[in-house]
CSV table of C-alpha atoms in Angstrom, one decimal:
chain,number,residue,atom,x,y,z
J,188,UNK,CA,160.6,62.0,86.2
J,189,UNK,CA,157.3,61.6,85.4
J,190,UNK,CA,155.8,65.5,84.7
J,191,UNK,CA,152.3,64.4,84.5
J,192,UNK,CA,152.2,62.8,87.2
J,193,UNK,CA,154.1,64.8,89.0
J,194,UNK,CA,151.5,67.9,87.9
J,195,UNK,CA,148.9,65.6,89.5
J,196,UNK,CA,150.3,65.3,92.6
J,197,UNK,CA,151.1,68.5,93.2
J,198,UNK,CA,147.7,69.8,91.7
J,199,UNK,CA,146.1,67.6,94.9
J,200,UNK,CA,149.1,68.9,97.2
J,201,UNK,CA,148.2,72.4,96.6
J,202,UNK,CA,145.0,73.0,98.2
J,203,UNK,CA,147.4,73.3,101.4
J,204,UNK,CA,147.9,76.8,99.7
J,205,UNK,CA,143.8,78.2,100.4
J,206,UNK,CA,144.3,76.1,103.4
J,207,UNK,CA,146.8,78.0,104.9
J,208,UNK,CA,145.2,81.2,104.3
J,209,UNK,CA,141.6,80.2,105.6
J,210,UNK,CA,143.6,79.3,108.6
J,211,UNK,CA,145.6,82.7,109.0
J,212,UNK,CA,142.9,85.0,108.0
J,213,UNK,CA,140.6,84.8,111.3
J,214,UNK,CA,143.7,85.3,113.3
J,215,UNK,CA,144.1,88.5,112.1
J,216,UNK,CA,145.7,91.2,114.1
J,217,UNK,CA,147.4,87.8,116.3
J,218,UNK,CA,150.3,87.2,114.2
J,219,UNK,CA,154.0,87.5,115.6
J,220,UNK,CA,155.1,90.1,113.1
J,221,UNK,CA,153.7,91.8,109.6
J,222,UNK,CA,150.7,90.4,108.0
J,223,UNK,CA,152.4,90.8,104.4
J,224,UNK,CA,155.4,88.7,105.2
J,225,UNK,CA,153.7,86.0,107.3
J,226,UNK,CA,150.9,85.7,103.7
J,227,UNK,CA,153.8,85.5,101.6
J,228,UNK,CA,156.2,82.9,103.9
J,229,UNK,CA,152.8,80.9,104.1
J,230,UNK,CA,152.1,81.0,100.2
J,231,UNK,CA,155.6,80.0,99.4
J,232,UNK,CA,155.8,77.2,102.3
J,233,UNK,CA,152.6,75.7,101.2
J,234,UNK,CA,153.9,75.4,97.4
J,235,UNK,CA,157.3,74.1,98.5
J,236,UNK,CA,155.6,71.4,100.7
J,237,UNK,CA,153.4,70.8,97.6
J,238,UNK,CA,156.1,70.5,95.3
J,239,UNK,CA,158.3,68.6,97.7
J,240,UNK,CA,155.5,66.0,98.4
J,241,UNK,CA,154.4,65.6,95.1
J,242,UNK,CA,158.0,64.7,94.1
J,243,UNK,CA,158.2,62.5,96.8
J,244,UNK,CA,155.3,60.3,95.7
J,245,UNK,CA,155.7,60.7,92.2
J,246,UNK,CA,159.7,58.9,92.8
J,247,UNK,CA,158.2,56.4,95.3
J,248,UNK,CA,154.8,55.9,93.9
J,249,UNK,CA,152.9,56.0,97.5
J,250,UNK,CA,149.4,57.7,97.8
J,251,UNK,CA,149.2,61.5,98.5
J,252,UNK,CA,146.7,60.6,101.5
J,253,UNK,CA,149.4,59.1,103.1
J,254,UNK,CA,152.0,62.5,103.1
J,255,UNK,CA,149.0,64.7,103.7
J,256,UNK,CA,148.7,64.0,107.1
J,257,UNK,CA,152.0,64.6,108.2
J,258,UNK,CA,152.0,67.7,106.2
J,259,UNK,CA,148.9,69.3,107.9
J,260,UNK,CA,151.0,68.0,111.0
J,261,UNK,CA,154.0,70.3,110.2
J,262,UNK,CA,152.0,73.1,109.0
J,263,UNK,CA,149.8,73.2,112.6
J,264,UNK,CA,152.8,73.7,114.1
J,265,UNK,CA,154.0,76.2,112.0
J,266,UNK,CA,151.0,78.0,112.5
J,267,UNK,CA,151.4,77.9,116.3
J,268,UNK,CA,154.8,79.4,116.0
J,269,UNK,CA,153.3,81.9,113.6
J,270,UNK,CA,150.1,83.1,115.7
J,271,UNK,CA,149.5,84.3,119.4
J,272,UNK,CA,146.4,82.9,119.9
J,273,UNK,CA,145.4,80.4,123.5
J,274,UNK,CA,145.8,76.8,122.3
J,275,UNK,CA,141.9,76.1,121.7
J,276,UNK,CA,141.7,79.1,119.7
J,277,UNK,CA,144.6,78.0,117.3
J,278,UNK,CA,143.3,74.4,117.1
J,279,UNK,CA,139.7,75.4,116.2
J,280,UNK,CA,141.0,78.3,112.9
J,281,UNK,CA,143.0,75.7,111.6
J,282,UNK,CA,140.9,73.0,112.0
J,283,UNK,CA,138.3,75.0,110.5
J,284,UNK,CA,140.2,75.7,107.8
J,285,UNK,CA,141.0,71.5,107.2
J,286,UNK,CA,137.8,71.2,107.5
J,287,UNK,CA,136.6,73.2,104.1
J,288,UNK,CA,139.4,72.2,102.3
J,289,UNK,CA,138.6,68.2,102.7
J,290,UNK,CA,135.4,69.5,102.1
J,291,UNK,CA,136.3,70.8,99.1
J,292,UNK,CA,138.1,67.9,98.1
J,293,UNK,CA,135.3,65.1,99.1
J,294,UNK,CA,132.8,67.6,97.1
J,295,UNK,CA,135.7,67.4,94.1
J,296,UNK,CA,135.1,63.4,94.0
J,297,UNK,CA,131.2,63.9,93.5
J,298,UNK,CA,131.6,66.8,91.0
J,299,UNK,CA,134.5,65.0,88.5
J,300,UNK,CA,133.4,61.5,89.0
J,301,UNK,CA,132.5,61.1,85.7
J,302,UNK,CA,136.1,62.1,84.4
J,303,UNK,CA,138.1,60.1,87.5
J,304,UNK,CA,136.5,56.9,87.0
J,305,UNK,CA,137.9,56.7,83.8
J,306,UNK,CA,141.1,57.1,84.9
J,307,UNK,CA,143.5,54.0,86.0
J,308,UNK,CA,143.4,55.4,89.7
J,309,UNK,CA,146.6,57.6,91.7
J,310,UNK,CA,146.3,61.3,92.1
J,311,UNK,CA,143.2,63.6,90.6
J,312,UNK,CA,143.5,64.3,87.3
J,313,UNK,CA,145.1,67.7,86.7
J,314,UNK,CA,141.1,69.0,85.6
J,315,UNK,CA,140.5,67.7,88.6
J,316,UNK,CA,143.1,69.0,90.8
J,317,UNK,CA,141.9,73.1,89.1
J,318,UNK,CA,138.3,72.1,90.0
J,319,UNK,CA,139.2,71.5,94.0
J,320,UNK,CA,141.4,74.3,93.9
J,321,UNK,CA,138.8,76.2,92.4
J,322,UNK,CA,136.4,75.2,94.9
J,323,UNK,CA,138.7,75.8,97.2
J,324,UNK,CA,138.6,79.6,96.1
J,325,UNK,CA,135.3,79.8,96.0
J,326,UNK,CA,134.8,78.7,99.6
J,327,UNK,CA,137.0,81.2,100.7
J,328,UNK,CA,135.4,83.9,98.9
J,329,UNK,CA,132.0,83.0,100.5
J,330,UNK,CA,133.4,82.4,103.8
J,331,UNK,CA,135.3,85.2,104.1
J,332,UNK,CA,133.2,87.7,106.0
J,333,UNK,CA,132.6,84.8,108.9
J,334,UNK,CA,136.8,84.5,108.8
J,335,UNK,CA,137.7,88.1,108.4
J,336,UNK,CA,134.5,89.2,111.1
J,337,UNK,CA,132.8,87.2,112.9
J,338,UNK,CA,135.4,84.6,113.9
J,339,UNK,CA,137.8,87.4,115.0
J,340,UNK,CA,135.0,89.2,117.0
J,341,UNK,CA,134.5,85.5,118.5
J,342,UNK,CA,138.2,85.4,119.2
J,343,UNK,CA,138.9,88.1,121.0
J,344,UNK,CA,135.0,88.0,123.2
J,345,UNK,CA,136.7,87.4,126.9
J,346,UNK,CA,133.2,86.2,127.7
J,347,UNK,CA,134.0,82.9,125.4
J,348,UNK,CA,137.6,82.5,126.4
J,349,UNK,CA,136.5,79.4,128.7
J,350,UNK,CA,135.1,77.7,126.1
J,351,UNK,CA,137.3,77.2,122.9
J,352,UNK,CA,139.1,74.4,124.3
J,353,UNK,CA,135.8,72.5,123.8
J,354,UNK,CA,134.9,74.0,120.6
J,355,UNK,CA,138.2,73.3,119.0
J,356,UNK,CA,136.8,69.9,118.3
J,357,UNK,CA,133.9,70.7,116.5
J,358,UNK,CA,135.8,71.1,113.1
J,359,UNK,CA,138.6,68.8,114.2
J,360,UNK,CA,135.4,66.5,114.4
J,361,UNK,CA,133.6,67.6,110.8
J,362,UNK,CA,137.4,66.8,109.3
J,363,UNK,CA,137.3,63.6,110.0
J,364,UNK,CA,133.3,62.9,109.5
J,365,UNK,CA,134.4,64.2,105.8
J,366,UNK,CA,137.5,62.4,105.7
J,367,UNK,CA,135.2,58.8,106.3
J,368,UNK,CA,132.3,60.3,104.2
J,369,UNK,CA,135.0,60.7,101.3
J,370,UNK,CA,134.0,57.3,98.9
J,371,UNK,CA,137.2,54.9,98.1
J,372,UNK,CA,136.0,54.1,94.4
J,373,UNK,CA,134.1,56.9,92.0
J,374,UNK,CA,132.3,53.7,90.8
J,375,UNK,CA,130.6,54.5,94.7
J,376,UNK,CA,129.4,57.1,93.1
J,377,UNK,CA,128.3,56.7,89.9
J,378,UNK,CA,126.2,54.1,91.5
J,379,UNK,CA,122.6,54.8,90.7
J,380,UNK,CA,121.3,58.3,92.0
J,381,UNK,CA,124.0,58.2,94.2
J,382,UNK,CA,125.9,61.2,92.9
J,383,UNK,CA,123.3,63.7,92.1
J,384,UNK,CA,121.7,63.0,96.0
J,385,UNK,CA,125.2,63.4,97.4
J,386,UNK,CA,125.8,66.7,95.8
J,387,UNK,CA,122.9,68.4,97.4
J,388,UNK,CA,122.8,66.6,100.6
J,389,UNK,CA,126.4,67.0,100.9
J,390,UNK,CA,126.4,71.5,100.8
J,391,UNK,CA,124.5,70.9,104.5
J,392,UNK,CA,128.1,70.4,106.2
J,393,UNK,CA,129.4,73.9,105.4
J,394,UNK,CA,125.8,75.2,105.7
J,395,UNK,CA,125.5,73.3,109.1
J,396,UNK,CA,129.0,74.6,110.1
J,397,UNK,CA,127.8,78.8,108.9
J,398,UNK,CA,125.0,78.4,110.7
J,399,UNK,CA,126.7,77.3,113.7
J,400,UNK,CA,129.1,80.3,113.7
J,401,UNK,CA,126.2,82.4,112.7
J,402,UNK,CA,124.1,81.9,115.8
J,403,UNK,CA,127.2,81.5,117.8
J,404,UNK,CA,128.5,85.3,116.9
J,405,UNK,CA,125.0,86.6,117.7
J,406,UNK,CA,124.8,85.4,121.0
J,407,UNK,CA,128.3,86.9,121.4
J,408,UNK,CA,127.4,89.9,120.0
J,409,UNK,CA,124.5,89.7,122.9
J,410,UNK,CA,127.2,89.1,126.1
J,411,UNK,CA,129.8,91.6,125.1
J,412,UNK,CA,127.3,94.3,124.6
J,413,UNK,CA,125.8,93.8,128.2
J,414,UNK,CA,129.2,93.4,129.5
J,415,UNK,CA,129.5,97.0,127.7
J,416,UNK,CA,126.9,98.0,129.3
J,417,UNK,CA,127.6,96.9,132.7
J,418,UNK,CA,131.0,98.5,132.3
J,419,UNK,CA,129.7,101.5,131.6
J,420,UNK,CA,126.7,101.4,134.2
J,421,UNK,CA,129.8,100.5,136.8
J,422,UNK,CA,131.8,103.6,135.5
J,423,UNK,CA,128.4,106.3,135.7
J,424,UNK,CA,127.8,104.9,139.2
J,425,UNK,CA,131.4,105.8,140.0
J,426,UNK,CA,131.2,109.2,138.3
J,427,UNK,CA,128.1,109.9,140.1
J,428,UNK,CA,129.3,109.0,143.4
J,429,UNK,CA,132.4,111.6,142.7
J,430,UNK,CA,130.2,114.6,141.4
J,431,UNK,CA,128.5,113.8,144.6
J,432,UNK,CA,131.1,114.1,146.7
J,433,UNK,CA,132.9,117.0,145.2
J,434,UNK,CA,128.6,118.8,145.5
J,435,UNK,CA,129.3,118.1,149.2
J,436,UNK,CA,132.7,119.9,149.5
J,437,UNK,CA,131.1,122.7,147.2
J,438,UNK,CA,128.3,123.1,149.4
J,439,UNK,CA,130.5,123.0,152.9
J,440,UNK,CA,132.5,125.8,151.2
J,441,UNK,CA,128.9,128.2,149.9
J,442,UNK,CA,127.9,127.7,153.7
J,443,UNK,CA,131.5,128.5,155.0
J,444,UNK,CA,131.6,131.9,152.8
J,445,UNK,CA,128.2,133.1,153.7
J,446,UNK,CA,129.1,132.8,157.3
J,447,UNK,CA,131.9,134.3,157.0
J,448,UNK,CA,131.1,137.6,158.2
J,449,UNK,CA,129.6,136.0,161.7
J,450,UNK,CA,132.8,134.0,162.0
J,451,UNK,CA,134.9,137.5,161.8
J,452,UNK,CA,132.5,139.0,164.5
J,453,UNK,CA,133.6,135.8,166.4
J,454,UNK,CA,137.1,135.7,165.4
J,455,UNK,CA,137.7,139.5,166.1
J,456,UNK,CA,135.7,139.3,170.1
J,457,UNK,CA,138.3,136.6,170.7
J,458,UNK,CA,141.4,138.3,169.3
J,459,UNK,CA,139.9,141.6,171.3
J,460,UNK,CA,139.5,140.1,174.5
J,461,UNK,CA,143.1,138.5,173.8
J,462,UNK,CA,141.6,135.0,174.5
J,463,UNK,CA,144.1,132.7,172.3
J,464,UNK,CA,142.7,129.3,173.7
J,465,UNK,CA,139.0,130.1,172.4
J,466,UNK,CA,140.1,131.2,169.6
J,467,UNK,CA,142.0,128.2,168.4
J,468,UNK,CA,138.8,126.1,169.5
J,469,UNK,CA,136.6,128.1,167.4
J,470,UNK,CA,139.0,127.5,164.2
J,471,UNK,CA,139.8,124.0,164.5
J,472,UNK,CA,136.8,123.0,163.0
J,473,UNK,CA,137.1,125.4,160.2
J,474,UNK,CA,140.4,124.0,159.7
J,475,UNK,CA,139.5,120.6,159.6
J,476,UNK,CA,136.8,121.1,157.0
J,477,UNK,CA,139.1,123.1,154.7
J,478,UNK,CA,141.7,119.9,155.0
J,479,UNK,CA,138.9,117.8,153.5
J,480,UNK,CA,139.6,119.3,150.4
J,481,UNK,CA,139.1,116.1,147.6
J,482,UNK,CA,142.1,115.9,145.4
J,483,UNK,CA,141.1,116.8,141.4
J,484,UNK,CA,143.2,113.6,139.8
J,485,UNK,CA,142.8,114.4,136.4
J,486,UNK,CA,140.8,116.7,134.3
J,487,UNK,CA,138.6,113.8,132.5
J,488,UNK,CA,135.5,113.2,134.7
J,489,UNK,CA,135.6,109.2,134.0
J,490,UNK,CA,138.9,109.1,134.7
J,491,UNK,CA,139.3,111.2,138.1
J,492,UNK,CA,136.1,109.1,139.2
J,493,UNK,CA,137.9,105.8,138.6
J,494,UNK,CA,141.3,107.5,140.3
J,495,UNK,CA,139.3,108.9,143.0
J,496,UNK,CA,136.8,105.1,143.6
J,497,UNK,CA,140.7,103.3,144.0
J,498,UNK,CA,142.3,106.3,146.1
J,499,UNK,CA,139.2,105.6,148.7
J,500,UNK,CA,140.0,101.7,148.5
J,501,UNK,CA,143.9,102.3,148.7
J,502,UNK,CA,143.3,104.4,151.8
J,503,UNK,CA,140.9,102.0,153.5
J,504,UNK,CA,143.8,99.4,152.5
J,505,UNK,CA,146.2,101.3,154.2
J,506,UNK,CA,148.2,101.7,151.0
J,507,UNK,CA,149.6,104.5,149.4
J,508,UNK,CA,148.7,105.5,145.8
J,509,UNK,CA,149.9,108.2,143.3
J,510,UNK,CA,148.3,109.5,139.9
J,511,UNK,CA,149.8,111.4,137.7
J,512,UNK,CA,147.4,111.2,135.3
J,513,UNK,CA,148.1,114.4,132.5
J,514,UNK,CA,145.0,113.9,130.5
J,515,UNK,CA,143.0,116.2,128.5
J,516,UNK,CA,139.4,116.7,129.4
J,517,UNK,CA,138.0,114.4,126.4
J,518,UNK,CA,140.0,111.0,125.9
J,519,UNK,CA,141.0,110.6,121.9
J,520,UNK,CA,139.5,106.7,123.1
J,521,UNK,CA,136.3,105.7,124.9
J,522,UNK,CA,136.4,106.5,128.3
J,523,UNK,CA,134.7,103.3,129.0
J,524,UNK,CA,137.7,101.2,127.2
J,525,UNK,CA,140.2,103.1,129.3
J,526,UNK,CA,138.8,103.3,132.6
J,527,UNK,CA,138.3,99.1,132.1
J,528,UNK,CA,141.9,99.1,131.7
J,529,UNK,CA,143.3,101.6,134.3
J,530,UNK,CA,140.8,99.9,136.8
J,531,UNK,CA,142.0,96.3,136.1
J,532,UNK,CA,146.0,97.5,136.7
J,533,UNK,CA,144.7,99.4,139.8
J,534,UNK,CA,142.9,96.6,141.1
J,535,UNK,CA,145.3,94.1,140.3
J,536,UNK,CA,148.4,96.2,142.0
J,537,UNK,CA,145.9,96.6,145.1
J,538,UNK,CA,145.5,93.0,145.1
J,539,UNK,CA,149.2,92.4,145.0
J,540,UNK,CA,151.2,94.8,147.6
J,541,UNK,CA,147.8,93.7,150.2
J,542,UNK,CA,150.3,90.5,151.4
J,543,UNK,CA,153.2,93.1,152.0
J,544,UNK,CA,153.8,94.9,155.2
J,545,UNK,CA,151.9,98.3,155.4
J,546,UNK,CA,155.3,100.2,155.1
J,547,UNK,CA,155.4,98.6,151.9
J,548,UNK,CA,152.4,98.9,150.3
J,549,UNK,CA,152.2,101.9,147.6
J,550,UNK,CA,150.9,102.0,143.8
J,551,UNK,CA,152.3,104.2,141.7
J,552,UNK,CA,149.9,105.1,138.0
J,553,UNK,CA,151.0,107.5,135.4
J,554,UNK,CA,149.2,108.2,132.3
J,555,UNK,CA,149.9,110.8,129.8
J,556,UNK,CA,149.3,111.3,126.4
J,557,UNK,CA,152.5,110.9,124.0
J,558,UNK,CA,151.4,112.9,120.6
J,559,UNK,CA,147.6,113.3,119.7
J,560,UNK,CA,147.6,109.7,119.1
J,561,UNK,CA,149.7,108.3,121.4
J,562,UNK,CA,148.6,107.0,124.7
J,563,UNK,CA,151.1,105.8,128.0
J,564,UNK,CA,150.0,104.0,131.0
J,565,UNK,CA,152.8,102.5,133.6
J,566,UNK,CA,151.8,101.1,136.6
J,567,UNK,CA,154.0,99.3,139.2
J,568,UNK,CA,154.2,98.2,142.8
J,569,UNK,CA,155.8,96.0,144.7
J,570,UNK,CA,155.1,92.3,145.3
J,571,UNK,CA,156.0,89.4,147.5
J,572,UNK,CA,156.0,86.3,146.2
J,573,UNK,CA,157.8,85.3,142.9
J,574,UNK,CA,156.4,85.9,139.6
J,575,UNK,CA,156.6,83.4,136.7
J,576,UNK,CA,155.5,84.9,132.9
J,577,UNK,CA,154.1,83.0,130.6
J,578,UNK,CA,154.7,83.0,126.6
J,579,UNK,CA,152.5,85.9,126.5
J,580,UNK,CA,154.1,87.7,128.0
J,581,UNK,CA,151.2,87.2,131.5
J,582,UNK,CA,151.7,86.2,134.8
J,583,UNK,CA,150.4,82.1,135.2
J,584,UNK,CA,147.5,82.2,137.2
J,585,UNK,CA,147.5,81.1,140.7
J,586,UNK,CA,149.9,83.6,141.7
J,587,UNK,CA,148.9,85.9,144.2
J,588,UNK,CA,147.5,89.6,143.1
J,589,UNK,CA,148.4,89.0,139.3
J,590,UNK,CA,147.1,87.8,136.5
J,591,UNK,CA,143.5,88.2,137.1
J,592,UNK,CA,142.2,90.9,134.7
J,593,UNK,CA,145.7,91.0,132.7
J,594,UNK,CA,143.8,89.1,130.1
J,595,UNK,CA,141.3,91.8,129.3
J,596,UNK,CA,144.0,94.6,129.5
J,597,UNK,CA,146.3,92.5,127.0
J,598,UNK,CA,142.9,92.0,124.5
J,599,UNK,CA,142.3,96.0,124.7
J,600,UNK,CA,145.7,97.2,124.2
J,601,UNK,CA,145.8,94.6,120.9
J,602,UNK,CA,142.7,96.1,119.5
J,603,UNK,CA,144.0,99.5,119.8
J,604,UNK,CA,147.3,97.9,117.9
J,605,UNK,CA,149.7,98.8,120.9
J,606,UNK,CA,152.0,97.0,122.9
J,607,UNK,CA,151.8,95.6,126.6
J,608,UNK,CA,155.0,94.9,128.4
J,609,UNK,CA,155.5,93.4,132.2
J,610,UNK,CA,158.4,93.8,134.2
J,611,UNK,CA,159.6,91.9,137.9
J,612,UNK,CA,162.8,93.6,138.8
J,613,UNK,CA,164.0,94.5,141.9
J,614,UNK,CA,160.7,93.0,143.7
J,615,UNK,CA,159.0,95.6,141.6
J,616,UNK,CA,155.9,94.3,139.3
J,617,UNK,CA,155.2,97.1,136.4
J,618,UNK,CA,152.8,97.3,133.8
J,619,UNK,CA,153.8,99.5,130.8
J,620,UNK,CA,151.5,100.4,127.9
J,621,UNK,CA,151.3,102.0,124.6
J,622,UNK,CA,148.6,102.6,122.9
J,623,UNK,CA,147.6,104.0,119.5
J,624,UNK,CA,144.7,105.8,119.6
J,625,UNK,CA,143.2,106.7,116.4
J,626,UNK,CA,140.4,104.7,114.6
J,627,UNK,CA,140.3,101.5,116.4
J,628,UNK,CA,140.9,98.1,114.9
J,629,UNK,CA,138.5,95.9,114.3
């Protein structure tokens, strides 16, 4: 074997090391199991593949661009395997990720030129193959605030989620302007000014590209705080419409007690003059207004508004609903992320048991809190017609009553690091939830 050669092949193969972790660092907090293990399977795969091809073509004497493609190949769908992300939101981190690294090695060309076209052609030269990894290193110290922030928050915006299957070309597409851009010969570029231009002109791709993410992140910065506001507008209106109804049953009860003395006079003439029948007349309304009684659901405000907005539309539903909601008076979360949740289950088990018969329609929601950190929600009903989940872990949509909001649950529950888990047994649909709720995730 030839070791040179071989070190210069696998010096060019191993930029699918950075590669691999420009890819998995935006999907943060999406993997299918720990961080440190999936970083450390990655690193060794990428080396092994490096080695592997590099031996390959050293023994057959092919061209490294010809393996590299179906490498990239097998490591986008080990990256799929690895990540629980929607499919345009896979394709566009790791074709972001090819993206810099053929940058990097295009930009490797133009920067070692004068060393490679002195050499009698094949792999970089192993100064050259340290100068694109080096670059390569460099990029992903520059770039890592846009892949550890900004691309994340894009990721998990719901207000963008219709989107990425567009946008998943855009670096798919800036890989292969790169790849064409990439000269065949270095005596390309060595050809008059052609070089020095190239070098500058060239740092407008990624610029172009962090720009583009840049403005992108703003405006999304921009939606999800009016949807934040909205939600939260949505969930005062609802508070105020509860502190307005439980003023009214306050106020019935101050004008009941200071008329209480008249209604004894009353009461005590009818019981004197033995006249039963009046007397029952007289009460009834008395009695009917102390039945009106609202239920208290929970001692957090927010919470026993939201209860109290879907107990109204249960009963106008015809469908019976129970809380047990055992929740302290301040929520160790923000009442505006939980009530967004509890109100997408409620509305989504309303939704559902509305096609059933009226003897069959009833929610059941409990929510309690674990420990000081530990947060449960369940809540099930049942449903008609049959329920397929997807990989997950959702309903598809296009069923009836389920899916629609699921989306948004699952994205909270992930950012509070807790689990999400659906159940369709015995004709029952349930929604079970733990969440951890100390210093949310980012």
């Amino acid at each position: 074997m030839n070791g040179a050669l071989f070190l210069r092949y696998f010096l060019e193969l191993a930029i699918l090391l950075p590669a691999a972790m420009l890819a998995l660092i935006p999907a943060f907090g999406f993997y299918r199991g720990k961080a440190g293990r999936l970083y450390a399977a990655a690193a060794c795969l990428s080396l092994a593949l490096a080695a592997g091809g590099a031996l390959l073509c050293e023994r057959l004497g092919m061209s490294s661009s010809a393996l590299v493609f179906f490498l990239i190949a097998l490591e986008l769908i080990l990256y799929c395997r690895a990540v629980e992300l929607d499919w345009g939101k896979r394709f566009f981190c790791f074709f972001n990720a090819t993206m810099l690294c053929a940058f990097c090695k295009m930009y490797t060309h133009f920067l070692m030129a004068p060393l490679e076209i002195r050499s009698s052609g094949g792999p970089f030269s192993w100064q050259s193959g340290l100068v694109c990894m080096g670059l390569s290193a460099v990029v992903l110290g520059l770039a890592f605030r846009t892949l550890n922030v900004k691309i994340p928050m894009l990721l998990r915006a719901e207000s963008l989620n219709r989107i990425w299957r567009s946008l998943m070309f855009l670096p798919l597409a800036f890989t292969g302007l790169i790849h064409w851009m990439t000269p065949v010969s270095f005596q390309v570029i060595m050809t008059g000014r052609v070089r020095s231009i190239s070098m500058v002109l060239l740092l407008v791709i990624p610029g172009a590209f962090w720009v583009f993410i840049h403005f992108f992140w703003l405006i999304a910065a921009r939606i999800t705080e009016c949807a934040r506001l909205q939600q939260e507008n949505t969930l005062l209106q609802m508070e105020q419409k509860r502190y307005n109804e439980l003023r009214g049953y306050m106020d019935a009860s101050r004008a009941l007690r200071h008329d209480f003395r008249q209604h004894l006079l009353v009461i005590g003439q009818y019981a004197k003059a033995g006249n039963t029948q009046a007397l029952q007349a007289y009460l009834q309304p008395m009695l009917e207004k102390s039945d009106s009684t609202p239920p208290r659901y929970c001692p957090n405000a927010a919470t026993d508004a939201i209860a109290a907005h879907y107990a109204r539309l249960a009963e106008q539903q015809q469908t019976r609903i129970d809380f047990k909601l055992e929740l302290p008076e301040k929520l160790p979360l923000p009442e505006s992320d939980y009530c967004a949740l509890l109100g997408n289950l409620l509305e989504n088990a309303l939704r559902a048991v509305a096609a059933l018969p009226q003897e069959s329609r009833r929610v059941e929601a409990v929510s309690l809190m674990l420990s000081d950190a530990m947060l449960g929600i369940s809540v099930t009903n049942p449903y008609k017609e049959k329920i397929r989940l997807g990989k997950n872990g959702l309903p598809h949509a296009g069923k009836a009553g389920h899916g629609l909001g699921l989306a948004s649950v699952q994205s909270t529950v992930q950012r509070y690091r807790g689990t999400l888990n659906i159940r369709t047994e015995n004709d029952t649909f349930a929604v079970d939830i733990l969440m951890y709720c100390g210093e949310e995730t980012a």
